[in-house]
Amino acid sequence: MYKKKILLSILASSILVAQEIELKQITVTSATTTTQSIEDVTSNLNVITAKEIEEKRYTTVVQALNSISGISFTSNGPIGQTSSVYLRGLSSKRTLVLIDGIRYNDLTGLSGAPFGDLMIGDIEQIEVIKGAQSGIWGADATAGVINIITKSAEKGAHASINVEYGSFSTKKYGVLASYKTDAYYIKASAQKIDSNGFSSLVPNGDDIDMYEDDGYKNTTSNIKLGFNFDENNKVDLSHTLIYSKVESDPFATPNGIENSITKDSFSQVNLNHKNDFTELDVYAKLSIFNRDYPQGWTKEFDGEVKEYGIKSNTAYNDDDFVVLGIDYKTFEHKNDLQEKYNNKAIFLTNSNEFTLLGGRTVLSESMRLDAYDKFDNKTTGKVGIKHFCKNIDGLVTSANIGSSYNVPTLYNLNDPTYGNKNLTPENTLSYDLSAEYKAFKITYFNSKTKDMIDFDLNTWKYFNATGETKIQGFEIEYNTKINEDISLTSNYTLLDAKNSDDKRLQRRPKNSLKLALDYYGVKDLHVGINGEYIGERHSSDDKQGTQTGKYTVVNFVTNYDINNNFSVYAKIDNLFDKYYQVVDGYATAPLSAYVGVNAKF
């Protein structure tokens, strides 16, 4: 018995060491605009890795994000329909979303990033930085930053192919090829999804088979290439193109016809120089948004965000560094508005490591000055501290406080019917406190927003609300290996989100619980089950309207590696065929099944 306890103790220790090593190997770029080890970041963050994406067989980025504590979502029907992600109770338009560091927030829309078109395919990892980040990234980073990083080329020649088929005649294809030498690299990928879907608009309680299907097509392609001039100088380029076609139903019109076509692209070029003193990046980025609604009142929405900047990262005192940069951005809404504004900014981030109370401590400070030609100048900042306790192995505490702001969109300001030229930016102050002990972590978060931009149903105009929107809550995470064959991932979020009238905000669940169990006990086989419970949630503020919460959904997935280069998988979403709606009057998928194959060369 004594020997058995020793063996179990050794096994548990080895599992914890392996988890710690894996954690240290993950690096992120969104926390300070420069690459850092995840354990050196003071901000609250979650990273979804390519391995997790492959094992869970997510179809959309929203599905992957929904596995994280503090995140909930709504969707107006099947795949491809309008989707909103709520990060710590704040809506999508208050979260800055990036693809390889390029802005994905659609300045011609009203909901921030168009999450409905973000499919899982060529993704290396998804970084979610929580809390106010305007001191680093500027406007639109009130709730946090989501950075989707596409895969990079590996040394030598590589290729992969993915094929999937399933419910609603959904077909998914993916191909990736890359080649890398010491002098240059190139990587190209394309992912295509074609689904018949089901009706987006379905009265609550009705069967989706009573209505016509709303299909969806998406082709997302990405190319990365680079050239090393010498060991100190290189150039990197990337380009992502998203083309989609969505069938949907007009408002309150099941079986109606409303189509949209999207052609968005995101490009950048980055010149990198390293010397003994600093690392310098000079960059240009371009986001192009092009949406066409043939049956819509306004047919076309076209916009551009152009960004130019220079940034230096200077290390000093071994473990310390300072980032200094300037950037210039222009935002243009074309078509019926023909309006634009620009932004100039200077930003500074400093990070230090030192010993406090005998333990390692990381302290970071960020400050940014933004000057818009349409709004008053704005200075925002962020301070974070993270402490690794010396006397209690595995205990880590952290605290962050930051200010942030959101600017009105050109549509908010200039639409001839609904616009209000007197709108001013929203202002938010938020903080969080965390304690982490080995596999367990608890976080308290709090934010207060003044001048929240809202829509007045009496005047049919946008306006700045008086008072404060107050959001607070707790995130609890427990992720561990139960034994060498079974791992557990779990989190719970308690949210208290109230508007400036002290009434609970719509569409945010008060409680949510997410669980995932993964089994690896059979060689080359992975079996997983995951699910979530969504607590009380209503379609209108102040707990009014339809109850759209209080349900549980469970999913199943299995992967089998035939050899090192070939694998097959199957998944069942909504395993117990639960009927529910996340937005009143819009359908969700019943039990649905998919099978797929992966090949690597």
XYZ file of C-alpha atoms in Angstrom:
601
model
C 0.000 0.000 0.000
C 2.860 2.353 0.887
C 4.592 1.650 -2.468
C 1.325 2.288 -4.290
C 1.014 5.705 -2.614
C 4.581 6.561 -3.629
C 3.891 5.551 -7.247
C 0.677 7.589 -7.346
C 2.506 10.564 -5.860
C 5.253 10.296 -8.487
C 2.637 9.997 -11.258
C 0.737 13.044 -10.018
C 3.952 15.045 -9.784
C 4.966 14.069 -13.320
C 1.553 15.124 -14.669
C 1.830 18.529 -12.959
C 5.384 19.008 -14.251
C 4.252 18.114 -17.781
C 1.403 20.629 -17.552
C 3.813 23.303 -16.288
C 6.266 22.641 -19.136
C 3.442 22.777 -21.690
C 2.257 26.092 -20.190
C 5.721 27.646 -20.428
C 5.992 26.646 -24.078
C 2.900 28.667 -25.066
C 3.669 32.211 -26.178
C 1.188 35.033 -26.825
C 1.421 38.324 -28.696
C -1.802 40.170 -27.829
C -1.044 41.074 -24.216
C 1.742 43.590 -24.929
C 1.961 43.568 -28.793
C 5.160 41.544 -28.447
C 5.836 37.834 -27.915
C 5.768 36.672 -24.281
C 5.583 33.388 -22.424
C 2.033 32.895 -21.188
C 3.179 32.665 -17.569
C 4.810 36.119 -17.785
C 1.573 37.867 -18.808
C -0.176 39.687 -15.975
C -3.505 39.994 -17.826
C -6.191 37.357 -17.470
C -6.045 35.294 -20.633
C -6.998 32.009 -22.227
C -5.317 30.345 -25.183
C -7.086 27.820 -27.410
C -4.383 25.781 -29.122
C -4.405 23.985 -32.475
C -4.356 20.694 -30.560
C -7.551 21.590 -28.687
C -9.229 22.748 -31.892
C -8.314 19.489 -33.638
C -9.450 17.267 -30.781
C -12.787 19.048 -30.219
C -13.460 19.341 -33.993
C -15.006 22.783 -33.721
C -16.573 24.155 -36.909
C -16.690 27.844 -36.003
C -14.521 30.183 -33.958
C -17.589 31.001 -31.836
C -17.841 27.330 -30.800
C -14.198 27.393 -29.715
C -14.565 30.689 -27.834
C -17.645 29.356 -26.051
C -15.444 26.842 -24.209
C -13.826 29.695 -22.253
C -14.969 31.119 -18.923
C -16.516 34.580 -19.077
C -17.750 34.120 -22.656
C -21.298 33.549 -23.897
C -22.794 33.969 -27.332
C -26.012 34.415 -29.289
C -26.702 33.448 -32.897
C -29.592 34.190 -35.235
C -29.943 30.660 -36.578
C -27.634 28.082 -38.194
C -24.007 28.347 -39.265
C -23.107 31.651 -40.927
C -25.904 33.724 -39.408
C -25.243 36.839 -37.344
C -23.494 35.877 -34.106
C -22.537 37.973 -31.090
C -19.918 37.121 -28.477
C -20.240 38.574 -24.981
C -16.923 38.821 -23.136
C -17.481 39.380 -19.420
C -20.943 40.705 -20.217
C -19.847 43.307 -22.771
C -21.106 42.951 -26.352
C -19.107 42.118 -29.476
C -18.604 45.740 -30.549
C -16.642 46.319 -27.341
C -14.150 43.527 -28.046
C -11.272 44.089 -30.468
C -10.879 41.072 -32.770
C -7.721 40.546 -34.815
C -6.591 38.086 -37.479
C -2.799 37.835 -37.260
C -2.846 41.246 -35.568
C -5.041 42.876 -38.263
C -8.336 44.506 -37.239
C -11.385 42.318 -37.966
C -13.997 44.672 -36.442
C -16.318 45.778 -39.266
C -16.594 49.572 -39.127
C -19.638 49.508 -41.470
C -21.661 47.284 -39.143
C -23.220 47.689 -35.726
C -21.972 44.550 -33.977
C -18.187 44.810 -34.152
C -16.502 41.723 -35.553
C -18.617 39.560 -37.936
C -18.182 36.345 -35.937
C -20.638 34.435 -38.139
C -18.031 34.195 -40.921
C -15.147 32.985 -38.751
C -14.703 29.292 -39.520
C -12.197 26.924 -37.920
C -9.500 25.791 -40.315
C -6.019 27.217 -40.620
C -5.640 28.327 -36.977
C -2.555 27.871 -34.801
C -4.085 29.387 -31.670
C -6.710 31.828 -30.436
C -5.644 34.279 -27.740
C -8.296 35.854 -25.513
C -7.005 38.728 -23.364
C -9.681 39.788 -20.864
C -10.262 43.210 -19.370
C -9.633 46.757 -20.603
C -6.826 46.799 -23.196
C -7.159 50.285 -24.709
C -3.889 51.295 -23.034
C -2.235 48.887 -25.477
C -4.563 48.624 -28.485
C -6.659 51.800 -28.407
C -10.408 52.004 -29.056
C -12.779 49.018 -29.159
C -10.763 46.928 -26.662
C -13.035 47.614 -23.668
C -13.947 43.981 -22.922
C -10.631 42.620 -24.187
C -8.815 41.420 -27.289
C -9.278 38.237 -29.327
C -6.357 37.491 -31.655
C -6.761 34.630 -34.147
C -3.341 33.458 -35.290
C -3.141 31.423 -38.474
C -0.613 28.631 -38.902
C 2.955 29.324 -40.009
C 5.233 27.394 -42.327
C 7.381 24.627 -40.819
C 10.910 23.751 -41.916
C 10.830 21.700 -45.121
C 7.825 20.830 -47.293
C 4.477 20.002 -45.650
C 0.852 19.583 -46.701
C -2.456 18.530 -45.158
C -5.988 17.792 -46.344
C -9.252 17.670 -44.396
C -12.675 16.456 -45.587
C -15.857 16.415 -43.483
C -19.509 15.614 -44.182
C -22.546 15.704 -41.946
C -26.033 16.881 -41.067
C -27.870 19.461 -43.167
C -25.765 18.271 -46.135
C -22.810 20.112 -44.669
C -19.577 19.634 -46.590
C -16.232 20.918 -45.370
C -12.925 20.838 -47.245
C -9.519 22.134 -46.272
C -6.041 22.114 -47.763
C -2.760 23.574 -46.515
C 0.722 23.529 -48.058
C 3.950 25.126 -46.889
C 7.661 25.234 -47.620
C 10.354 26.802 -45.453
C 14.126 27.193 -45.694
C 16.596 29.335 -43.746
C 16.219 32.057 -46.380
C 12.460 32.190 -47.055
C 9.077 30.546 -46.451
C 5.632 30.356 -48.016
C 2.377 28.919 -46.702
C -1.018 28.820 -48.374
C -4.333 27.407 -47.201
C -7.971 27.293 -48.251
C -11.015 26.162 -46.278
C -14.485 25.731 -47.773
C -17.837 25.056 -46.091
C -21.103 24.448 -47.931
C -24.246 23.727 -45.898
C -27.958 23.585 -46.696
C -28.571 24.619 -43.094
C -32.044 25.068 -41.663
C -34.430 27.962 -41.294
C -32.942 30.843 -39.342
C -36.265 32.318 -38.248
C -38.519 29.836 -36.423
C -41.192 30.788 -33.852
C -40.320 29.398 -30.424
C -41.741 25.882 -30.070
C -42.055 25.165 -33.801
C -40.124 22.402 -35.569
C -37.431 23.591 -37.998
C -38.710 21.069 -40.572
C -41.840 23.195 -40.962
C -39.809 25.886 -42.722
C -37.421 26.257 -45.652
C -33.644 25.897 -45.304
C -31.270 28.840 -45.117
C -27.977 27.740 -46.607
C -24.449 29.022 -46.150
C -21.246 28.979 -48.175
C -17.846 30.152 -46.989
C -14.399 30.050 -48.562
C -11.558 31.349 -46.410
C -8.035 31.472 -47.817
C -4.765 32.621 -46.311
C -1.241 33.095 -47.568
C 1.892 33.911 -45.604
C 5.337 34.459 -47.028
C 8.589 35.924 -45.854
C 12.203 36.481 -46.763
C 15.252 36.766 -44.515
C 17.676 39.323 -45.979
C 20.210 38.342 -43.323
C 20.189 37.292 -39.673
C 19.064 40.786 -38.584
C 16.560 41.806 -41.240
C 13.459 40.136 -42.659
C 10.112 40.902 -44.258
C 6.819 39.083 -43.605
C 3.578 39.365 -45.566
C 0.127 37.890 -44.984
C -3.250 38.061 -46.682
C -6.575 36.544 -45.598
C -9.677 36.524 -47.796
C -13.147 35.580 -46.531
C -15.900 35.077 -49.087
C -19.335 34.024 -47.859
C -22.929 33.790 -49.051
C -25.730 33.662 -46.493
C -29.396 32.853 -46.959
C -31.643 34.159 -44.181
C -35.139 35.342 -43.350
C -36.266 38.987 -43.180
C -37.410 40.248 -39.790
C -40.560 38.429 -38.554
C -40.913 36.642 -41.913
C -40.252 32.871 -41.726
C -39.792 31.358 -45.182
C -38.828 34.795 -46.500
C -35.890 35.487 -48.805
C -32.935 37.648 -47.823
C -29.427 36.997 -49.110
C -26.079 38.604 -48.430
C -22.639 38.257 -49.948
C -19.463 39.170 -48.074
C -15.979 39.709 -49.477
C -13.610 40.770 -46.696
C -9.826 40.803 -46.853
C -7.071 41.452 -44.321
C -3.495 42.177 -45.370
C -0.234 43.284 -43.826
C 3.474 43.713 -44.514
C 6.003 43.858 -41.676
C 9.691 44.784 -41.867
C 11.658 43.478 -38.868
C 15.136 44.588 -37.828
C 17.139 43.283 -34.882
C 20.379 44.582 -33.425
C 22.198 44.393 -30.110
C 20.082 47.206 -28.692
C 16.498 46.710 -29.888
C 14.043 44.955 -32.191
C 12.215 47.226 -34.627
C 9.011 46.558 -36.619
C 7.697 48.815 -39.388
C 4.265 47.728 -40.608
C 1.284 48.508 -42.806
C -2.122 46.820 -42.418
C -5.313 46.951 -44.462
C -8.810 45.683 -43.599
C -11.402 45.771 -46.395
C -15.096 45.090 -45.755
C -17.527 44.513 -48.608
C -21.096 43.362 -47.909
C -23.908 43.237 -50.445
C -27.617 42.821 -49.564
C -29.572 42.507 -52.854
C -32.956 42.578 -51.069
C -31.905 45.076 -48.417
C -32.990 48.688 -47.962
C -29.315 49.637 -48.191
C -27.713 47.424 -50.813
C -24.001 47.773 -50.123
C -21.719 48.337 -47.150
C -18.087 49.006 -48.021
C -15.383 50.134 -45.654
C -11.644 50.252 -45.130
C -9.282 50.491 -42.192
C -5.712 51.454 -43.075
C -3.003 51.288 -40.427
C 0.654 52.294 -40.518
C 3.063 52.081 -37.612
C 6.500 51.602 -36.169
C 7.256 49.758 -32.938
C 10.421 48.997 -30.976
C 10.949 46.316 -28.342
C 14.021 46.947 -26.191
C 15.201 44.461 -23.560
C 17.145 45.599 -20.502
C 18.227 44.073 -17.189
C 17.878 40.513 -18.540
C 14.143 39.942 -17.864
C 12.796 43.460 -18.472
C 11.648 45.140 -21.677
C 9.969 48.277 -22.975
C 7.777 48.601 -26.084
C 7.440 52.020 -27.713
C 5.427 52.718 -30.847
C 3.405 55.127 -32.938
C 0.622 54.355 -35.400
C -1.789 56.075 -37.733
C -5.185 54.688 -38.781
C -7.911 55.839 -41.145
C -11.494 54.535 -41.001
C -13.716 55.014 -44.059
C -17.382 54.108 -44.604
C -18.194 54.333 -48.316
C -21.447 54.026 -50.332
C -24.316 56.115 -48.994
C -22.320 57.711 -46.146
C -18.962 58.608 -47.729
C -17.519 59.545 -44.350
C -14.157 58.939 -42.682
C -12.123 59.783 -39.621
C -8.518 59.160 -38.597
C -6.545 58.340 -35.495
C -2.955 59.060 -34.456
C -1.460 57.366 -31.411
C 1.674 56.858 -29.385
C 1.908 53.908 -26.985
C 4.323 52.627 -24.354
C 4.465 49.347 -22.431
C 7.028 48.476 -19.776
C 7.493 45.071 -18.110
C 9.744 44.179 -15.176
C 10.554 41.051 -13.184
C 11.759 41.298 -9.603
C 11.652 39.486 -6.282
C 8.881 40.371 -3.845
C 8.318 38.542 -0.547
C 10.827 35.985 -1.757
C 8.813 35.087 -4.885
C 9.066 36.051 -8.543
C 6.896 39.020 -9.488
C 6.005 40.492 -12.880
C 4.854 44.115 -13.147
C 3.619 45.680 -16.388
C 2.436 49.201 -17.185
C 0.937 50.464 -20.434
C -0.086 53.920 -21.571
C -1.484 55.179 -24.858
C -2.422 58.618 -26.197
C -4.966 58.636 -29.034
C -5.907 61.657 -31.124
C -8.989 61.406 -33.365
C -9.901 64.189 -35.761
C -13.592 63.738 -34.756
C -13.246 63.331 -30.970
C -11.273 64.729 -28.065
C -7.818 63.295 -27.378
C -7.870 60.283 -25.086
C -5.226 58.872 -22.728
C -5.743 55.328 -21.459
C -3.598 53.043 -19.373
C -3.273 49.661 -17.753
C -1.296 48.285 -14.799
C -0.915 44.601 -13.997
C 0.985 42.619 -11.389
C 1.503 38.872 -11.054
C 3.166 37.150 -8.090
C 4.457 33.581 -7.789
C 4.357 32.656 -4.107
C 7.626 31.309 -2.711
C 6.220 29.518 0.343
C 3.221 27.854 -1.331
C 4.286 25.998 -4.450
C 1.810 26.500 -7.285
C 0.096 29.590 -5.829
C -0.062 32.542 -8.245
C -1.947 35.790 -7.645
C -2.544 38.659 -10.034
C -4.343 41.992 -10.304
C -5.053 44.264 -13.271
C -6.671 47.669 -13.644
C -7.177 49.589 -16.852
C -9.123 52.308 -18.593
C -10.621 51.971 -22.061
C -12.988 53.603 -24.494
C -15.143 52.890 -27.545
C -15.713 55.411 -30.305
C -19.004 55.801 -32.208
C -18.986 54.216 -35.648
C -19.376 56.361 -38.743
C -22.881 54.873 -39.077
C -23.727 55.884 -35.477
C -22.671 59.430 -36.288
C -23.771 60.012 -39.853
C -26.707 57.839 -40.868
C -29.327 60.307 -42.147
C -32.171 58.543 -40.292
C -30.658 57.088 -37.134
C -27.335 58.911 -36.739
C -26.373 61.432 -34.077
C -23.385 63.705 -34.767
C -23.225 64.687 -31.085
C -22.255 61.193 -29.888
C -19.139 60.952 -27.741
C -16.933 57.918 -26.951
C -17.821 55.512 -24.155
C -15.430 55.401 -21.187
C -14.789 52.279 -19.101
C -12.740 51.515 -16.016
C -12.260 47.834 -15.190
C -10.209 45.669 -12.868
C -9.821 42.009 -11.967
C -8.244 39.997 -9.141
C -7.131 36.374 -9.517
C -5.797 33.576 -7.366
C -4.511 30.390 -8.965
C -3.397 27.242 -7.198
C -2.144 24.495 -9.510
C -5.220 23.334 -11.457
C -7.667 25.761 -9.791
C -8.201 29.455 -10.585
C -10.745 32.018 -9.394
C -11.120 35.549 -10.765
C -13.272 38.485 -9.729
C -13.891 41.110 -12.424
C -15.585 44.498 -12.350
C -16.232 47.171 -15.001
C -18.086 50.483 -15.078
C -18.926 52.240 -18.341
C -20.027 55.854 -18.696
C -21.758 57.329 -21.765
C -22.708 53.906 -23.159
C -23.886 54.262 -26.770
C -27.436 52.935 -27.123
C -30.473 53.277 -29.376
C -33.534 55.274 -28.338
C -36.741 53.568 -29.502
C -38.677 56.819 -28.995
C -36.529 59.125 -31.130
C -35.059 56.337 -33.299
C -31.622 57.863 -32.779
C -28.389 56.726 -31.166
C -27.544 58.445 -27.906
C -25.126 58.377 -24.962
C -26.864 56.933 -21.912
C -26.555 58.815 -18.635
C -25.366 56.953 -15.562
C -23.101 53.917 -15.483
C -23.401 50.425 -16.916
C -22.053 48.141 -14.188
C -20.834 44.592 -14.739
C -19.188 42.312 -12.216
C -18.784 38.619 -11.633
C -16.633 35.603 -10.915
C -14.858 33.102 -13.178
C -13.849 29.760 -11.685
C -11.673 27.342 -13.667
C -10.499 23.837 -12.831
C -8.445 22.043 -15.476
C -6.550 18.893 -14.555
C -5.664 15.328 -15.424
C -7.715 12.980 -13.259
C -5.284 10.195 -14.091
C -2.923 9.385 -16.956
C -5.891 8.532 -19.223
C -8.561 11.116 -18.351
C -8.432 14.915 -18.344
C -11.034 17.361 -17.065
C -11.638 20.906 -18.269
C -14.261 22.938 -16.444
C -15.269 26.503 -15.729
C -18.117 28.420 -14.143
C -19.104 32.062 -14.624
C -21.364 34.119 -12.371
C -22.368 37.371 -14.062
C -24.164 40.441 -12.752
C -24.641 42.821 -15.716
C -26.824 45.916 -15.287
C -27.518 48.922 -17.493
C -27.449 52.586 -16.452
C -30.972 52.193 -15.016
C -29.715 49.387 -12.746
C -31.678 46.767 -14.699
C -30.222 43.440 -15.771
C -28.946 43.457 -19.340
C -30.596 41.216 -21.924
C -29.090 38.082 -23.508
C -26.417 37.561 -20.832
C -26.790 34.408 -18.719
C -26.513 34.931 -14.987
C -24.818 31.535 -14.579
C -22.985 29.301 -17.011
C -21.145 26.039 -16.441
C -18.929 24.311 -19.028
C -17.412 20.840 -18.716
C -15.258 18.604 -20.916
C -13.980 15.075 -20.216
C -11.369 13.536 -22.529
C -10.272 9.887 -22.480
C -6.933 8.651 -23.946
C -6.798 5.145 -22.455
C -6.808 3.282 -25.783
C -3.778 3.657 -28.028
C -4.317 6.174 -30.863
C -7.921 6.811 -29.746
C -9.399 9.924 -28.171
C -12.975 10.055 -26.885
C -14.420 13.272 -25.522
C -17.674 14.594 -24.192
C -18.320 18.254 -23.511
C -21.289 20.390 -22.641
C -22.612 23.537 -21.051
C -25.396 24.676 -18.786
C -26.811 28.148 -19.447
C -28.700 29.685 -16.566
C -31.349 32.383 -16.443
C -31.291 34.671 -19.480
C -33.985 36.885 -21.045
C -34.560 38.459 -24.442
C -35.108 41.953 -22.987
C -33.583 44.059 -20.214
C -34.848 43.851 -16.630
C -35.611 40.109 -16.954
C -38.419 40.882 -19.411
C -39.357 39.102 -22.616
C -38.744 35.425 -23.351
C -36.626 33.129 -21.190
C -33.759 31.986 -23.437
C -31.702 30.214 -20.797
C -32.032 27.338 -18.334
C -30.907 24.539 -20.651
C -28.059 22.026 -21.016
C -26.430 20.918 -24.262
C -24.011 17.968 -24.532
C -21.669 17.115 -27.442
C -19.608 14.015 -28.262
C -16.410 13.630 -30.297
C -13.966 10.829 -31.080
C -10.660 10.817 -32.991
C -8.637 7.845 -34.182
C -5.099 8.000 -35.583
C -4.690 5.238 -38.168
C -1.012 6.178 -38.474
C 1.169 9.262 -38.115
C -0.225 10.804 -41.276
C -3.860 9.703 -41.425
C -6.720 10.067 -38.941
C -10.508 9.835 -38.868
C -13.049 11.406 -36.559
C -16.738 11.667 -35.758
C -18.754 14.085 -33.676
C -22.323 14.496 -32.502
C -23.538 17.947 -31.545
C -26.521 18.290 -29.195
C -26.271 14.623 -28.289
C -29.610 14.501 -26.442
C -31.487 16.569 -29.052
C -32.279 19.446 -26.693
C -34.739 22.041 -28.039
C -33.724 25.596 -27.123
C -33.249 29.084 -28.601
C -30.449 31.492 -27.686
C -32.298 34.364 -29.409
C -36.082 34.357 -29.225
C -37.557 33.326 -32.567
C -34.317 32.025 -34.093
C -33.597 28.314 -34.450
C -30.728 26.253 -33.082
C -29.477 22.912 -34.359
C -31.083 19.672 -33.160
C -29.015 16.496 -32.828
C -26.536 16.534 -35.713
C -23.646 14.244 -36.688
C -20.456 14.681 -38.727
C -17.580 12.453 -39.884
C -14.238 13.474 -41.303
C -10.742 12.458 -42.348
C -7.368 14.191 -42.023
C -4.241 13.464 -44.031
C -0.767 14.968 -43.530
C 2.209 14.744 -45.848
